[in-house]
XYZ file of C-alpha atoms in Angstrom:
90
model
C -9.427 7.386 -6.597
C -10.353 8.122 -10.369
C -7.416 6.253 -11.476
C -7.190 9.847 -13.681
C -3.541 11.267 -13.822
C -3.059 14.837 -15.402
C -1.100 14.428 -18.210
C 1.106 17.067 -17.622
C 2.323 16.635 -14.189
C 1.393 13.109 -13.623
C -0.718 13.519 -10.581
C -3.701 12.017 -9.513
C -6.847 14.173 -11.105
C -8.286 14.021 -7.435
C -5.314 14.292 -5.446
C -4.744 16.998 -2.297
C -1.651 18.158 -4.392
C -4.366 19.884 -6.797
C -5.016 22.353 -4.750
C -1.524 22.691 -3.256
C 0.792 25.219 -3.861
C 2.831 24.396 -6.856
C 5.961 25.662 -5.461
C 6.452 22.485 -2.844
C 6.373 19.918 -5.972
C 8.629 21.828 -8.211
C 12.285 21.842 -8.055
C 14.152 25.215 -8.771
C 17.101 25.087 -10.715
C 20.563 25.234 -9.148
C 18.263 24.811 -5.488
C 20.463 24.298 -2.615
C 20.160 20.934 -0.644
C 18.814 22.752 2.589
C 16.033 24.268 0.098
C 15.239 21.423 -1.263
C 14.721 19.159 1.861
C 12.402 21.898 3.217
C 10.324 22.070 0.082
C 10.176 18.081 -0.270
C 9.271 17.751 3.487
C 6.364 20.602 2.245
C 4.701 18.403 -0.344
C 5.475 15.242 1.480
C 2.566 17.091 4.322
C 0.565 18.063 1.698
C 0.471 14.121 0.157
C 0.468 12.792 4.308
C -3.399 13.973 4.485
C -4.137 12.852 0.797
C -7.160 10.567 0.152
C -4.867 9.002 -2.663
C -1.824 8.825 -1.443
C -1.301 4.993 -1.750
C -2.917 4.902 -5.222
C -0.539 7.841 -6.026
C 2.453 6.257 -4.967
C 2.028 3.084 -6.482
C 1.619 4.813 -9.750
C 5.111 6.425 -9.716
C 6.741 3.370 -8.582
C 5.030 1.766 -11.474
C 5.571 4.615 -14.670
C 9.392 4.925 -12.647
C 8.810 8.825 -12.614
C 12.170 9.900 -12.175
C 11.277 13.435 -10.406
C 9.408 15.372 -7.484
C 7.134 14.060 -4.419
C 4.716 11.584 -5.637
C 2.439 9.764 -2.548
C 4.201 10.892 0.190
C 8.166 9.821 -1.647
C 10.966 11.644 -2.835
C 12.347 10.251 -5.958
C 15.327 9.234 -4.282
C 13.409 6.914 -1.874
C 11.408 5.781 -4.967
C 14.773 5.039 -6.246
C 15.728 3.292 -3.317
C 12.820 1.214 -3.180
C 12.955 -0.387 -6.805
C 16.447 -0.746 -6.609
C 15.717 -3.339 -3.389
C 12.494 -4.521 -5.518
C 12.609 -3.743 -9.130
C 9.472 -5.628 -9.429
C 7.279 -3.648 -6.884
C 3.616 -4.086 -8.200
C 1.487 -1.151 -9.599
């Protein structure tokens, strides 16, 4: 991995997700719960195959990003992870 993040989005510059479509990584507004598990189990395939999905993940654990599928995690079990170690290295 690059190390490069877009800016943006905060995703890895060299990342499977690139190439994905956008729709699986972005939640709709007022998106039921059955909706949304679908879509996050959508990009969580996409990130399953990725070259970078380790790298990936350890850089939204570390920058906390509070929002969407980053390495192969949900927020919420990014959540649930620093909340059991709220020192988890980058």
């Amino acid at each position: 991995m690059s190390g490069s993040f877009e800016q943006r989005r905060d995703r890895p510059l060299d990342g499977a997700c690139r190439g994905a479509e956008g729709g699986v990584f972005a939640r709709a507004a007022h998106e039921p719960a059955a909706v949304a598990r679908a879509r996050e189990e959508a990009a969580k395939a996409v990130c399953g195959g990725c070259p970078v999905r380790i790298p990936c993940r350890r850089h939204a654990l570390a920058a906390r990003i509070p929002y969407g599928v980053r390495g192969g995690l949900t927020a919420d079990e990014r959540h649930v992870l620093l909340a059991a170690a709220p020192h988890v290295p980058a």
